[in-house]
Coordinates of C-alpha atoms and ligand atoms in Angstrom, one line a residue:
X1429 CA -0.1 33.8 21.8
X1430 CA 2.2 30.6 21.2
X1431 CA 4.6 30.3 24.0
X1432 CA 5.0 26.9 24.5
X1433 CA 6.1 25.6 20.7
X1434 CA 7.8 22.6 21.1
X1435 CA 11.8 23.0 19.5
X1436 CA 13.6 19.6 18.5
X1437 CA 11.8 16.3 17.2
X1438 CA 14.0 13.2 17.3
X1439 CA 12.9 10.8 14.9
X1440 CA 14.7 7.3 15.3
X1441 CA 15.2 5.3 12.2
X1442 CA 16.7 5.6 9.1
X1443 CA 14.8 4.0 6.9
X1444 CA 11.7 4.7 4.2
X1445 CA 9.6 5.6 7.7
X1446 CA 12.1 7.5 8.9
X1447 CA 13.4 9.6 5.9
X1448 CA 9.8 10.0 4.8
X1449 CA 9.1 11.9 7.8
X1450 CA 12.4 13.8 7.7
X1451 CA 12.1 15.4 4.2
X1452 CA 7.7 16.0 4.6
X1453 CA 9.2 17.5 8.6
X1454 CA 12.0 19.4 7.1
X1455 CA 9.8 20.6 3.8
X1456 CA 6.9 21.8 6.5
X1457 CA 8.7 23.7 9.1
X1458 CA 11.1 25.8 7.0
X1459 CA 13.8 25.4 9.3
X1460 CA 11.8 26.5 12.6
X1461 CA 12.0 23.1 14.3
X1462 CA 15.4 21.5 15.1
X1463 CA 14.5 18.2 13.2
X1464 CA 17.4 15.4 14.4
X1465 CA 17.6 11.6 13.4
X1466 CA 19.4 9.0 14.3
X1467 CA 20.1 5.7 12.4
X1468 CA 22.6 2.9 13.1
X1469 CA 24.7 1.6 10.0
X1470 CA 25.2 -1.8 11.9
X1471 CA 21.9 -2.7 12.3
X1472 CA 20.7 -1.1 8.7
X1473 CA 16.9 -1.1 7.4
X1474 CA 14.4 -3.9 6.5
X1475 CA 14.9 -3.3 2.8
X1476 CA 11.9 -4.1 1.6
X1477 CA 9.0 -2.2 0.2
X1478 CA 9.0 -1.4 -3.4
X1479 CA 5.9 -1.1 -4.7
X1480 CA 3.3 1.7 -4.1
X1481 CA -0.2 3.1 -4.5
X1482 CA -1.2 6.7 -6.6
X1483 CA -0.9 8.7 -3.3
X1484 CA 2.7 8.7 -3.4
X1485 CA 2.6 10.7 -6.0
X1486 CA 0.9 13.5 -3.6
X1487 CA 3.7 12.5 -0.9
X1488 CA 6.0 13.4 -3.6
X1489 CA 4.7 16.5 -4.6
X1490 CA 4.7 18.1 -1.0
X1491 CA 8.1 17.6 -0.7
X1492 CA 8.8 18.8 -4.1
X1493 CA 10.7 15.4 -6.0
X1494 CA 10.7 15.5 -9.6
X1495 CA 9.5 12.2 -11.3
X1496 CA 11.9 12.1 -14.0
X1497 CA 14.7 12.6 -11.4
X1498 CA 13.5 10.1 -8.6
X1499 CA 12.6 7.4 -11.3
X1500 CA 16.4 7.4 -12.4
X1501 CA 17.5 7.7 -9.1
X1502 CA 15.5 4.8 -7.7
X1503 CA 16.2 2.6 -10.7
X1504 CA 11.9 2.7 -10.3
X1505 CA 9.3 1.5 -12.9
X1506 CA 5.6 3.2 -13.2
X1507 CA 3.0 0.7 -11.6
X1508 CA -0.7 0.8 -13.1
X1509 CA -1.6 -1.8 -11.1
X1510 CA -1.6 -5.7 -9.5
X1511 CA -2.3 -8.5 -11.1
X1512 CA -3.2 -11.8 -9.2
X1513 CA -2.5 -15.3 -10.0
X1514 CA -4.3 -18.2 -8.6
X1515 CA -6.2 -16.5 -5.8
X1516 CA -9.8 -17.4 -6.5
X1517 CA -9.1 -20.5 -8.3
X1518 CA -5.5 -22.3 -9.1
X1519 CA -5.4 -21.1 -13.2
X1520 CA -7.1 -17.9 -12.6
X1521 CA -5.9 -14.5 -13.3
X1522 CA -7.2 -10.7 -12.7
X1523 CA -5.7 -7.2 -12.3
X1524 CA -6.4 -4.8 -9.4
X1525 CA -6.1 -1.8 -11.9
X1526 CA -5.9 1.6 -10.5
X1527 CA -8.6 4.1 -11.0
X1528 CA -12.1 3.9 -12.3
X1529 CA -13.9 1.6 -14.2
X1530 CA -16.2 2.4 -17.0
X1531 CA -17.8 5.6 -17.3
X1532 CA -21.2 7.0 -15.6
X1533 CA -23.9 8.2 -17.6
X1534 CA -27.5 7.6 -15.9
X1535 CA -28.5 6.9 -12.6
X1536 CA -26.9 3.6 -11.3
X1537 CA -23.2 3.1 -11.3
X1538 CA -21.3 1.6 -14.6
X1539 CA -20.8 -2.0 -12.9
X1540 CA -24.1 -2.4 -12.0
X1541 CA -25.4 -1.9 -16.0
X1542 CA -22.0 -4.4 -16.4
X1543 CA -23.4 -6.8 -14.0
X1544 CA -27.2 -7.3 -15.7
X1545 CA -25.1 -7.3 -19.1
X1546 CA -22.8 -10.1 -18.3
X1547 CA -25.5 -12.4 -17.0
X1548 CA -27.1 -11.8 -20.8
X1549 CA -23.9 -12.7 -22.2
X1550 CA -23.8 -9.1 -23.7
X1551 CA -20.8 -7.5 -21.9
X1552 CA -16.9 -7.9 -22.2
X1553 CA -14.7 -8.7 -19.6
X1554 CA -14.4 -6.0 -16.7
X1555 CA -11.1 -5.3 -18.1
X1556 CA -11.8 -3.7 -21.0
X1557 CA -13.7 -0.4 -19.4
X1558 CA -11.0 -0.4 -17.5
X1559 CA -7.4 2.3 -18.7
X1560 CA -4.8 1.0 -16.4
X1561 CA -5.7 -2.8 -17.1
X1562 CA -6.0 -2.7 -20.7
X1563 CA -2.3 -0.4 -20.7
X1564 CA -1.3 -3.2 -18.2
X1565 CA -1.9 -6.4 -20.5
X1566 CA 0.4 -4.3 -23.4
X1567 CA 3.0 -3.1 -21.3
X1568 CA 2.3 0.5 -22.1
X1569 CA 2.1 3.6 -19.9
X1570 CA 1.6 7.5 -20.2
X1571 CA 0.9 9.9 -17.3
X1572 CA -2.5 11.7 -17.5
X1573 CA -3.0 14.2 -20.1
X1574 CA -3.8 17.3 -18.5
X1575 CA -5.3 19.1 -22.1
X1576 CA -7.3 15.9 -22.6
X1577 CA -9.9 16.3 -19.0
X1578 CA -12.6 14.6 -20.7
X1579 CA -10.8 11.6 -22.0
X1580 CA -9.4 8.1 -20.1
X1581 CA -6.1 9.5 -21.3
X1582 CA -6.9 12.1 -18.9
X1583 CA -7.4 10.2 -16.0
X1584 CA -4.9 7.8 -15.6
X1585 CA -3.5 7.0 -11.9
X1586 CA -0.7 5.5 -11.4
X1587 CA 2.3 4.9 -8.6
X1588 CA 5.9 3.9 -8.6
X1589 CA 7.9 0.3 -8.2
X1590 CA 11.6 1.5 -6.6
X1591 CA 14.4 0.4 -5.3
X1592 CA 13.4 0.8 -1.1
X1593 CA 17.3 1.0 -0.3
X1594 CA 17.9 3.7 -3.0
X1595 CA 14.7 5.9 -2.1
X1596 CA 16.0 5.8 1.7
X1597 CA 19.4 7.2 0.1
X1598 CA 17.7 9.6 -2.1
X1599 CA 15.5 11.5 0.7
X1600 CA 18.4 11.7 2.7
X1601 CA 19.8 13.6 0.5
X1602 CA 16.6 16.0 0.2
X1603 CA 16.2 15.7 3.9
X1604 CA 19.7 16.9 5.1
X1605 CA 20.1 19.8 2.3
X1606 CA 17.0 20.8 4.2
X1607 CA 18.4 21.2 7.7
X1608 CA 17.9 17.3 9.4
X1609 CA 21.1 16.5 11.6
X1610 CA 21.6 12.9 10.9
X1611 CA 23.5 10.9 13.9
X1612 CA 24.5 7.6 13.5
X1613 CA 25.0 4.8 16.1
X1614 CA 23.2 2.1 17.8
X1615 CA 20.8 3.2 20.3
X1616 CA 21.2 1.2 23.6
X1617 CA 19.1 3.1 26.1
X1618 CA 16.1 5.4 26.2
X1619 CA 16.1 8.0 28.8
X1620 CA 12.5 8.7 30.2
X1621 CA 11.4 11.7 32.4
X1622 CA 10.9 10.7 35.7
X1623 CA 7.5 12.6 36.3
X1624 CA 5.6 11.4 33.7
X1625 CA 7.7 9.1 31.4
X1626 CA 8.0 11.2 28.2
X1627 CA 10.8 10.3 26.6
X1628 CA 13.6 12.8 27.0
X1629 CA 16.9 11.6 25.2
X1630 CA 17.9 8.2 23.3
X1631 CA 21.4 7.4 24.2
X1632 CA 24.1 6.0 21.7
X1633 CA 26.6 3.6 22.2
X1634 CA 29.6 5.6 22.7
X1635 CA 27.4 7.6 25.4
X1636 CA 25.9 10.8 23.6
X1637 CA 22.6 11.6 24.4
X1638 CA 20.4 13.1 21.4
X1639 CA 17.9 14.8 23.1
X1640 CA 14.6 16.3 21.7
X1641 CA 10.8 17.6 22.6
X1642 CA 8.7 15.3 20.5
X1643 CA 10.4 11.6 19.2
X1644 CA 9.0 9.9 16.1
X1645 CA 9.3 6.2 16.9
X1646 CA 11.0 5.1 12.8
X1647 CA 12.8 2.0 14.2
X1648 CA 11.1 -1.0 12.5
X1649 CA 9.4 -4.3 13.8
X1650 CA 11.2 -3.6 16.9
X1651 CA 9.6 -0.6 17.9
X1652 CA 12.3 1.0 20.2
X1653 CA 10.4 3.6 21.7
X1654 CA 6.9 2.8 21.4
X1655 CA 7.1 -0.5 22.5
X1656 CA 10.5 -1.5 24.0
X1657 CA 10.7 1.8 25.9
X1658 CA 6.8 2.3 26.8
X1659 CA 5.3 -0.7 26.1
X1660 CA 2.4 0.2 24.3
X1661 CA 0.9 -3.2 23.4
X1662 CA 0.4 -4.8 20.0
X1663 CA -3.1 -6.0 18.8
X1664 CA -2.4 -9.2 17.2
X1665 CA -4.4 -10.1 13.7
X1666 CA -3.1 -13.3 12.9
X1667 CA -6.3 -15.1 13.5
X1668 CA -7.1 -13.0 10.3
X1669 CA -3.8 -12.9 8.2
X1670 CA -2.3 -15.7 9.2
X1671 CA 0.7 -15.1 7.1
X1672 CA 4.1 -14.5 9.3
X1673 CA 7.2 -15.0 7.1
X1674 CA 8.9 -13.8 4.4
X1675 CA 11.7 -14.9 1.8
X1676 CA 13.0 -12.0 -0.2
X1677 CA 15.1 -12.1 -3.4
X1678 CA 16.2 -9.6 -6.3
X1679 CA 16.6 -11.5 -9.5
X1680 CA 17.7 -10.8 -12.9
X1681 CA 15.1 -8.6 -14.8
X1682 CA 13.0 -10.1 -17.3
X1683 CA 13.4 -8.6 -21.0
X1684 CA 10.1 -6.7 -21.0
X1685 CA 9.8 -4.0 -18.2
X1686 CA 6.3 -4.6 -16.7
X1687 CA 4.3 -1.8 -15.8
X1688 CA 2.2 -3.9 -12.6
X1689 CA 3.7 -5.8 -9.9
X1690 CA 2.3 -9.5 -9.6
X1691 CA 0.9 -11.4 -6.6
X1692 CA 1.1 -15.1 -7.2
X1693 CA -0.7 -17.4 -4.7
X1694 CA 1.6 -20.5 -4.0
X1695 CA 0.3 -23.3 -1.7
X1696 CA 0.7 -21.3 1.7
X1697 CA 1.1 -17.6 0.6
X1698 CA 1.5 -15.9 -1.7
X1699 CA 4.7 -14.6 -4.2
X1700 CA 5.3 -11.1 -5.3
X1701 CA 7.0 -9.8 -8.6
X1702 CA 8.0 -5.9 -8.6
X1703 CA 9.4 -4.7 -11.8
X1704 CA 12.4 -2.4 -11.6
X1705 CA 15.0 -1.1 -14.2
X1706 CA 18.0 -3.0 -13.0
X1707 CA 16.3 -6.2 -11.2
X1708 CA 12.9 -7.9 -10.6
X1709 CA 12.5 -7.8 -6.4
X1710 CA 11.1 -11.3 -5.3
X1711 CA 9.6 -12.3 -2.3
X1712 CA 7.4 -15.1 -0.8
X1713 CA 4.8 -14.0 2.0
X1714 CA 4.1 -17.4 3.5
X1715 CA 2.6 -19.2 6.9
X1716 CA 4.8 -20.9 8.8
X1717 CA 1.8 -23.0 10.0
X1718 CA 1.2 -24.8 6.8
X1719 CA 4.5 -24.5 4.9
X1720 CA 8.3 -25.1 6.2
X1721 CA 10.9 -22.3 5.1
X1722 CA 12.7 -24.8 2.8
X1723 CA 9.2 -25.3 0.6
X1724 CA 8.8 -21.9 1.0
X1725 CA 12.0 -20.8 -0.7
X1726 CA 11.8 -23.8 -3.2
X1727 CA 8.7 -22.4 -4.4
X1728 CA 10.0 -18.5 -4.3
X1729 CA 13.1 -19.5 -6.3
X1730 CA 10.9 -21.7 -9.1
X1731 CA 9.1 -18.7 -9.3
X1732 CA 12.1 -15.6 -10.4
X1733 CA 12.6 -14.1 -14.0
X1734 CA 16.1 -15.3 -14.0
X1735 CA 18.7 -15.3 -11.8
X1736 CA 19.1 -14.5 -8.3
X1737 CA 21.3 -11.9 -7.1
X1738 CA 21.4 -13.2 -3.6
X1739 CA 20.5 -15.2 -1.1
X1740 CA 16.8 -15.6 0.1
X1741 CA 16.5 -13.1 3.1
X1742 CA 14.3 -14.4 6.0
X1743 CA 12.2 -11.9 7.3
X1744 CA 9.4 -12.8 10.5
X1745 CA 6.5 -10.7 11.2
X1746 CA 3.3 -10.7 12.9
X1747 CA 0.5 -8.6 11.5
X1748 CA -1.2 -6.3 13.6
X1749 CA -1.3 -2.5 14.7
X1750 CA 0.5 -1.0 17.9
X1751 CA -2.6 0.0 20.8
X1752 CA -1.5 3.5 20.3
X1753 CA 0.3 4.8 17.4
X1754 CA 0.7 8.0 19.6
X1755 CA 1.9 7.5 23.3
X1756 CA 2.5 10.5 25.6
X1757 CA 5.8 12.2 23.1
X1758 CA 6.4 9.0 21.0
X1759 CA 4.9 9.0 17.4
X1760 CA 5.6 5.4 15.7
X1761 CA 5.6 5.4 12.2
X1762 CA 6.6 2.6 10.0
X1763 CA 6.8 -0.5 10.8
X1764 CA 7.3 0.5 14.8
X1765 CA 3.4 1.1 14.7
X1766 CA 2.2 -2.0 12.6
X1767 CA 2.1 -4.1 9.7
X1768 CA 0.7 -5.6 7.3
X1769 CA 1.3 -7.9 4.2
X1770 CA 2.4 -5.8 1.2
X1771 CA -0.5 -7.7 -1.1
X1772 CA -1.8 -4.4 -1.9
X1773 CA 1.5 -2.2 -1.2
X1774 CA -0.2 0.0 1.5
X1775 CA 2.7 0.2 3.9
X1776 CA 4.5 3.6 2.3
X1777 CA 0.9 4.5 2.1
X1778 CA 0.4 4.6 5.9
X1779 CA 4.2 6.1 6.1
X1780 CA 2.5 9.2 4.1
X1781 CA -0.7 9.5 5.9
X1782 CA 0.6 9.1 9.5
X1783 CA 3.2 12.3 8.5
X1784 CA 0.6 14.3 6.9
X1785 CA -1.9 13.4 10.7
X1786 CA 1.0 13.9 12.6
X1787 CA 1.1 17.6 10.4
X1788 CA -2.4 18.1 11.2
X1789 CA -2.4 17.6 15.0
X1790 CA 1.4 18.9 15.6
X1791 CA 1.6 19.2 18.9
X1792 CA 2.9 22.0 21.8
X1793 CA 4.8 21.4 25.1
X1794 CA 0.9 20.7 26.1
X1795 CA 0.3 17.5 24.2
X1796 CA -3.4 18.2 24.3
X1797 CA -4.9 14.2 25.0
X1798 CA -7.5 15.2 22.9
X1799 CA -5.5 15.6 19.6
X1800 CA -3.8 12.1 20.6
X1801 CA -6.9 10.5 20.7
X1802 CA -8.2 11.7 18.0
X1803 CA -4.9 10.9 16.1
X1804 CA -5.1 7.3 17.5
X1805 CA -8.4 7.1 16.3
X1806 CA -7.8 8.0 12.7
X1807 CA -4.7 5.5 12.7
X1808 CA -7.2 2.7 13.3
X1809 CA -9.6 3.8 11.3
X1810 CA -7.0 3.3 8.4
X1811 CA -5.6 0.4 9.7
X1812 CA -9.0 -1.5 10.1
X1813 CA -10.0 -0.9 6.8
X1814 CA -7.3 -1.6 4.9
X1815 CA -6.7 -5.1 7.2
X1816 CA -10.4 -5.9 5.8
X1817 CA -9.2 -5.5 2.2
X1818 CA -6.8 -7.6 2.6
X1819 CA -8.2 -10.2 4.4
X1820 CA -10.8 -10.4 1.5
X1821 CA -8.6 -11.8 -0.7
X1822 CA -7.6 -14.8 1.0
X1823 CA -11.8 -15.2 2.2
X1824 CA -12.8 -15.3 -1.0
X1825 CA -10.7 -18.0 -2.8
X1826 CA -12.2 -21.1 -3.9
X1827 CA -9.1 -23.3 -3.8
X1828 CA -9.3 -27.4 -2.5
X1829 CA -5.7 -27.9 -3.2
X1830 CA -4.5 -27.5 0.1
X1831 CA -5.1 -27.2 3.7
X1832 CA -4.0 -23.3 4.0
X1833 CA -6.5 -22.2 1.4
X1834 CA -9.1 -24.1 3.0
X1835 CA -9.1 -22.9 6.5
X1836 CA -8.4 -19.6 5.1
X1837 CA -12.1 -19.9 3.0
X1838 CA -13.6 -21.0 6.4
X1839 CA -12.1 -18.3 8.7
X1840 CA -14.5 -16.2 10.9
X1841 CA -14.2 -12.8 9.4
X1842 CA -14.3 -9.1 11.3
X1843 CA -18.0 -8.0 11.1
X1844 CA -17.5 -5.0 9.0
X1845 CA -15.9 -7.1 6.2
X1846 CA -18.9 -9.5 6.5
X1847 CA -21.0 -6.8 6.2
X1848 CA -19.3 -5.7 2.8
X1849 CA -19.4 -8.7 1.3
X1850 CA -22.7 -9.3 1.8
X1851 CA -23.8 -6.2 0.2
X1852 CA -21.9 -7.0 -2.6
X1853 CA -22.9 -10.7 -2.7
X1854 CA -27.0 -9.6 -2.6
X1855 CA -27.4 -6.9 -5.3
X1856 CA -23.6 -5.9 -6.2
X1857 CA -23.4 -2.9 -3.8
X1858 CA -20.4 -1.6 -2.2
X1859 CA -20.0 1.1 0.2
X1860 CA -16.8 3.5 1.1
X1861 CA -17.1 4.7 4.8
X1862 CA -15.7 8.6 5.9
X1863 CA -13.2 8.5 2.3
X1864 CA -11.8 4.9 3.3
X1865 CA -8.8 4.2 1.4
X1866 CA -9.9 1.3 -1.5
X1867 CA -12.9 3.4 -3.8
X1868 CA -16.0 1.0 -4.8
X1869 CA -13.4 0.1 -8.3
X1870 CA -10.9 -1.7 -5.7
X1871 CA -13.5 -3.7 -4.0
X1872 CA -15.3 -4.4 -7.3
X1873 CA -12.3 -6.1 -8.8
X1874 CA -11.5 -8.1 -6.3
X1875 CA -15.0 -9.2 -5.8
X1876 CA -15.6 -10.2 -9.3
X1877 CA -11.9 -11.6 -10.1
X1878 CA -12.1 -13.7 -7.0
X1879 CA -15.5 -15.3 -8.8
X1880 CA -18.3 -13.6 -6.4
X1881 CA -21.4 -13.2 -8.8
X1882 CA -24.1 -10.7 -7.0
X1883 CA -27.8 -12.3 -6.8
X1884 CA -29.2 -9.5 -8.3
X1885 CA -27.9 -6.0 -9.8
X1886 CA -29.6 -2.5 -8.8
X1887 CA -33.3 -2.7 -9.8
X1888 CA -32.8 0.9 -11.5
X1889 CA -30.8 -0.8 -14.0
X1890 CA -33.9 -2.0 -15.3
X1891 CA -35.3 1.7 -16.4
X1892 CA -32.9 1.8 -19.0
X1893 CA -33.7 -0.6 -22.8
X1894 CA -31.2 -3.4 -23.1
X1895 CA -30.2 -1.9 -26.7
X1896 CA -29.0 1.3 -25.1
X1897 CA -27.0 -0.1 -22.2
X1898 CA -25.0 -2.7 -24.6
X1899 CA -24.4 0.4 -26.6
X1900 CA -23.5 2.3 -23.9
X1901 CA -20.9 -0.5 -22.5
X1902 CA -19.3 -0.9 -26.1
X1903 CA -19.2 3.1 -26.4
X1904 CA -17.1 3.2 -23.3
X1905 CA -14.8 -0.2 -24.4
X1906 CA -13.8 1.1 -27.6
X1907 CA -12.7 4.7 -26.5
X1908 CA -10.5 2.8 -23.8
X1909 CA -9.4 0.5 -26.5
X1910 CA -8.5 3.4 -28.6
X1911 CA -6.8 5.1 -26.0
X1912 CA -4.5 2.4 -25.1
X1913 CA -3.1 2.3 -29.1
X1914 CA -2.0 5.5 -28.9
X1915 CA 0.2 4.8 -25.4
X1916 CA 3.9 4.6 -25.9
X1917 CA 5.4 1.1 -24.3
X1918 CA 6.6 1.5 -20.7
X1919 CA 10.2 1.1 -21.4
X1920 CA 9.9 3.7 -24.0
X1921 CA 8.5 5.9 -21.9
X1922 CA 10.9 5.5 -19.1
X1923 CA 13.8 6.1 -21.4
X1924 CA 12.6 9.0 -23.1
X1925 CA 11.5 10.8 -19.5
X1926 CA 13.8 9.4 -17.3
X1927 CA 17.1 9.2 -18.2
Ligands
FAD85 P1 13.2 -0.2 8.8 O1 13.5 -0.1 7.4 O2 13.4 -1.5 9.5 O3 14.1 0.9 9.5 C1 14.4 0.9 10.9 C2 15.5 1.9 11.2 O4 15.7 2.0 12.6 C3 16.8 1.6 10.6 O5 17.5 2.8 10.1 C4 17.6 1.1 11.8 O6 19.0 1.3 11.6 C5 17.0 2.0 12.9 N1 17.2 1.4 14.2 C6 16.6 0.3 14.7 N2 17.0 0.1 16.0 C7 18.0 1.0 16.2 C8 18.9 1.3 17.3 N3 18.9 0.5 18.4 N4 19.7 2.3 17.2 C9 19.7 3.1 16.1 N5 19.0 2.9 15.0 C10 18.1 1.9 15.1 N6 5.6 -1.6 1.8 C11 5.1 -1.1 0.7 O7 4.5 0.0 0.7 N7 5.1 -1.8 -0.4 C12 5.7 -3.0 -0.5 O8 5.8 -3.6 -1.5 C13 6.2 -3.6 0.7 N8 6.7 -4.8 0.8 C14 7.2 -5.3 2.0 C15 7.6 -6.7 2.1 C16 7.9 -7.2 3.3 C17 8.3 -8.6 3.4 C18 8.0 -6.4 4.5 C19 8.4 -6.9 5.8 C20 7.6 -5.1 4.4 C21 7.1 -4.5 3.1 N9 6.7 -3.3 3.1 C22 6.1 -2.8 1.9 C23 6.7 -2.4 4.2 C24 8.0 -1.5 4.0 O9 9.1 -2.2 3.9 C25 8.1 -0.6 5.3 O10 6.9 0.0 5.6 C26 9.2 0.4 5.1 O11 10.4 -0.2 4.6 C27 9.4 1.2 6.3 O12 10.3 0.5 7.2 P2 10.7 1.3 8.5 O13 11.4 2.5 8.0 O14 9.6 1.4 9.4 O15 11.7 0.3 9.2

C-alpha cells in the first residue's frame, strides 16, 4: 500500500532542461502529480544547443512529437553526423557518422578484416562501408526504410539540428496543454526545511512562494538549488578539457542545407557549424589560456557562411559534473548538474537520460538513499564516459602549429581512456563497458580519422583467404554506394515532409 506518494515537483528553469523534463513529467504521470515550473523572462536561457544525437528521436517518441511537425516548428535540419576539420593534422578531414560501419559476416568484426586490407593497399576508405557518411558527402538524407530490414536503407540513424530557443517554445506548448503550471519571475530565495534542509519552496521576487515535494534543479550554469542553495560541490575537469569559453553567432545560411554539423579545430579550440533552415548557428569553443577573446572571435567570424545576424555572444564555462546530481529533494538536470563541450552534441542527450533515471527511481516522501545513490552512480557512469570520448579527440591530434595542441597531445589522460586507447593502438580492439553511450563505430572513427594505425589486427582475420575478404569489403561498398543514389537530397526531403 502507497501512502506516502509524493504530490507537487517544482522544476526550476525554463529552458531545453527544464521543458524537457516538463513534457517527458507531464506525458508520464497522466495528470497525477502537480508538476509546476518556474522560469524568469529577465534572466532568459543559455540559448545554445542545437545539434543532437539518434536518441532524441526516442525522447521524442515518449512524449509523442511528430517529426514532420517539430522539424517545421524548430526551423531543424536532419543530422547524419559530424565531420571534423583539422583535428589530427591541420588539412585533415573525417566524419563521425552515425550508426554502423560495414557489415559482419564471419567471426571477427568488419573493421578488423578493413584493418589487414588497408595495410595491403586493398580496401577503400572507411567511409565508404559506411550509410550516413557516404549520404553525408552528397548532402542526401532518408529515414530508415522499415519494409527494407535487411538493407543499409534500413538502418539508417539519424538526429536533429534545431533552433534551441524554438524547441524550448515548442515543448511548452506540449508541456502546459498537458497540465504543467508555468510561473514566471526571478527566484531570489530558496526556502529550506529546518530539520533536514530539503528544499521546501523557491520564493519569487514579488514574494510568492511556489512550493513543492520534489524540485528538479533546471536553472543553468548557476545551479540555484543544487549548488547555490545546497552546495553540492562541482568536480572540476579542466586539467582534461581545458576548453572554458565560448563565442556564439547565427549567420546567414549557406545555399546547400547540410545534413552534418561541422567541428573545425582553430588554433585554441575548436569551431562548430550546425545547419538549420533559416540560419547556420556558429560558435567557437576556445581556452582562454592560449587564445584572447578578440583572436577568438576574429577566427569564429572568418569562419561563418555568410553574414552574421548578431553579435558574438560570450559565454564562460568550466567543464565538470556536480558531486551529486541528486541531493536530499533536488534533482539537477541540465546544465545545473554539469557540462561539457558540445564537440559530440551530448548535452540534450544527458537532459533525456537523467529524465528517463529520474523515471526509473521516482521517488516517495521516503527518498530511499539507496535509489539516490544508485542514481548518482549511473549519472557518473555516463558522465565519465562520455568526458573520455571527448577528451580523445584533443589526445590524439598530431598538430605542431601551436602551443594549445601541443600540451593537449602531452596531457596525462584518465586511466580508463588510456586503457582504450591502448587496446585499440595494439591489435585494433575496442571495448563498450555496461551499454556505454559511443558503440565500438564511434570510437573506431575517431581512432582511425585522428591517424592511430593499430600494430596488428585480430589474428582470426587470418582464417579467412585474402580473395574472399577483398570481395567481401567491395560486396559491402557497392551496396552502400548503391543505396546512397537512390536517397533524395536533404533539402528535398525536408520540403516534401516538413512543410
Ligand atoms: P538554461 O538554458 O540556462 O536555462 C536556465 C533556466 O533557468 C532559464 O529558464 C532561466 O530563466 C532559469 N533561471 C535561472 N535562474 C533563475 C532564477 N533566479 N529565477 C527564475 N528562473 C531562473 N547541447 C547539445 O546537446 N548540443 C549542442 O550542440 C550544444 N551546444 C552548446 C554550446 C555551448 C556553448 C553551450 C554552453 C552549451 C551547449 N549545449 C549543447 C548544451 C545545451 O545548451 C544545454 O544542455 C541546454 O540548453 C540546457 O540548458 P539548461 O536548460 O540546463 O539551462
Amino acid at each position: 500500500m502507497q501512502t506516502d506518494l509524493l504530490k507537487t515537483v517544482v522544476i526550476v528553469g525554463g529552458g531545453t532542461a527544464g521543458w524537457m523534463t516538463a513534457a517527458a513529467l507531464a506525458t508520464t504521470m497522466k495528470g497525477r502529480y502537480d508538476i509546476r515550473l518556474v522560469e524568469s523572462d529577465e534572466i532568459g536561457i543559455v540559448g545554445v544547443g542545437e545539434a543532437t544525437i539518434p536518441m532524441i528521436q526516442l525522447f521524442n517518441k515518449i512524449v509523442g512529437i511528430d517529426e514532420a511537425e517539430f522539424i517545421k516548428a524548430t526551423q531543424g535540419s536532419f543530422k547524419l553526423g559530424i565531420e571534423f576539420v583539422n583535428w589530427g593534422r591541420v588539412g585533415d578531414r573525417y566524419m563521425h557518422g552515425f550508426g554502423k560501419i560495414g557489415q559482419d559476416l564471419w567471426t571477427v568484426r568488419f573493421d578488423q578484416y578493413w584493418q589487414k586490407m588497408r595495410a595491403l593497399g586493398r580496401a577503400q576508405p572507411l567511409e565508404q562501408y559506411c550509410i550516413t557518411r557516404m549520404a553525408s558527402r552528397q548532402n542526401k538524407f532518408l529515414p530508415p526504410q522499415p519494409q527494407l530490414p535487411n538493407s543499409p536503407l534500413g538502418d539508417i540513424a539519424y538526429a536533429y539540428h534545431f533552433d534551441a530557443s524554438l524547441y524550448a517554445r515548442f515543448l511548452r506548448g506540449l508541456a502546459e496543454s498537458r497540465g504543467v503550471r508555468r510561473f514566471e519571475g526571478r527566484i531570489d530565495s530558496v526556502s529550506q526545511r529546518p530539520t533536514d534542509g530539503h528544499v521546501d519552496a523557491v520564493v519569487l521576487a514579488g514574494g510568492q512562494r511556489v512550493e513543492g515535494d520534489l524540485f528538479i534543479d533546471c536553472s543553468g550554469f548557476r545551479g540555484l538549488l543544487i549548488e547555490q542553495a545546497l552546495q553540492t560541490g562541482y568536480e572540476d575537469w579542466t586539467h582534461w578539457l581545458p576548453c572554458d569559453r565560448a563565442l556564439a553567432v547565427p549567420c546567414e545560411s549557406a545555399p546547400t542545407l547540410t545534413p552534418y554539423t561541422r567541428s573545425t579545430a582553430h588554433r585554441a579550440g575548436w569551431q562548430w557549424r550546425i545547419p538549420l533552415q533559416h540560419r547556420t548557428g556558429n560558435g567557437h569553443v576556445y581556452c582562454s589560456q592560449f587564445t584572447t577573446d578578440d583572436e577568438a572571435a576574429a577566427a569564429l567570424l572568418a569562419n561563418l557562411d555568410g553574414k552574421p545576424l548578431a553579435d558574438p555572444r560570450p559565454i564562460r564555462f568550466t567543464t565538470g559534473m556536480r558531486r551529486q546530481a541528486w541531493n536530499k529533494n533536488v534533482v539537477a538536470i541540465g546544465l545545473a548538474s554539469g557540462f561539457m563541450e558540445p564537440l559530440e552534441s551530448t548535452s540534450i542527450h544527458l537532459i533525456q537520460s537523467s529524465i528517463q533515471r529520474l523515471i526509473d527511481y521516482f521517488p516517495d516522501r521516503g527518498f530511499n538513499p539507496v535509489d539516490v545513490a544508485e542514481y548518482n552512480r549511473q549519472s557518473r557512469f555516463e558522465y565519465e564516459r562520455i568526458r573520455d570520448f571527448i577528451i580523445l579527440h584533443y589526445k590524439l591530434n598530431q598538430r605542431d602549429d601551436s602551443p594549445f595542441w601541443k600540451a593537449c597531445a602531452e596531457m596525462p589522460i584518465p586511466d580508463s581512456l588510456a586503457h582504450k586507447i591502448e587496446l585499440f593502438r595494439t591489435h585494433g580492439r575496442m571495448v563498450r563497458i555496461d551499454n556505454e553511450l559511443f558503440t565500438e563505430f564511434s570510437w573506431l572513427q575517431v581512432f582511425e580519422g585522428q591517424n592511430l594505425v593499430p600494430e596488428r589486427y585480430h589474428p582470426l582475420v587470418d582464417l579467412q583467404p585474402e580473395d574472399a575478404i577483398a570481395e567481401y569489403l567491395e560486396g559491402v561498398r557497392e551496396v552502400i554506394a548503391k543505396c546512397v543514389e537512390v536517397m533524395p537530397d536533404h533539402q528535398a526531403y525536408i520540403d516534401k515532409h516538413c512543410r
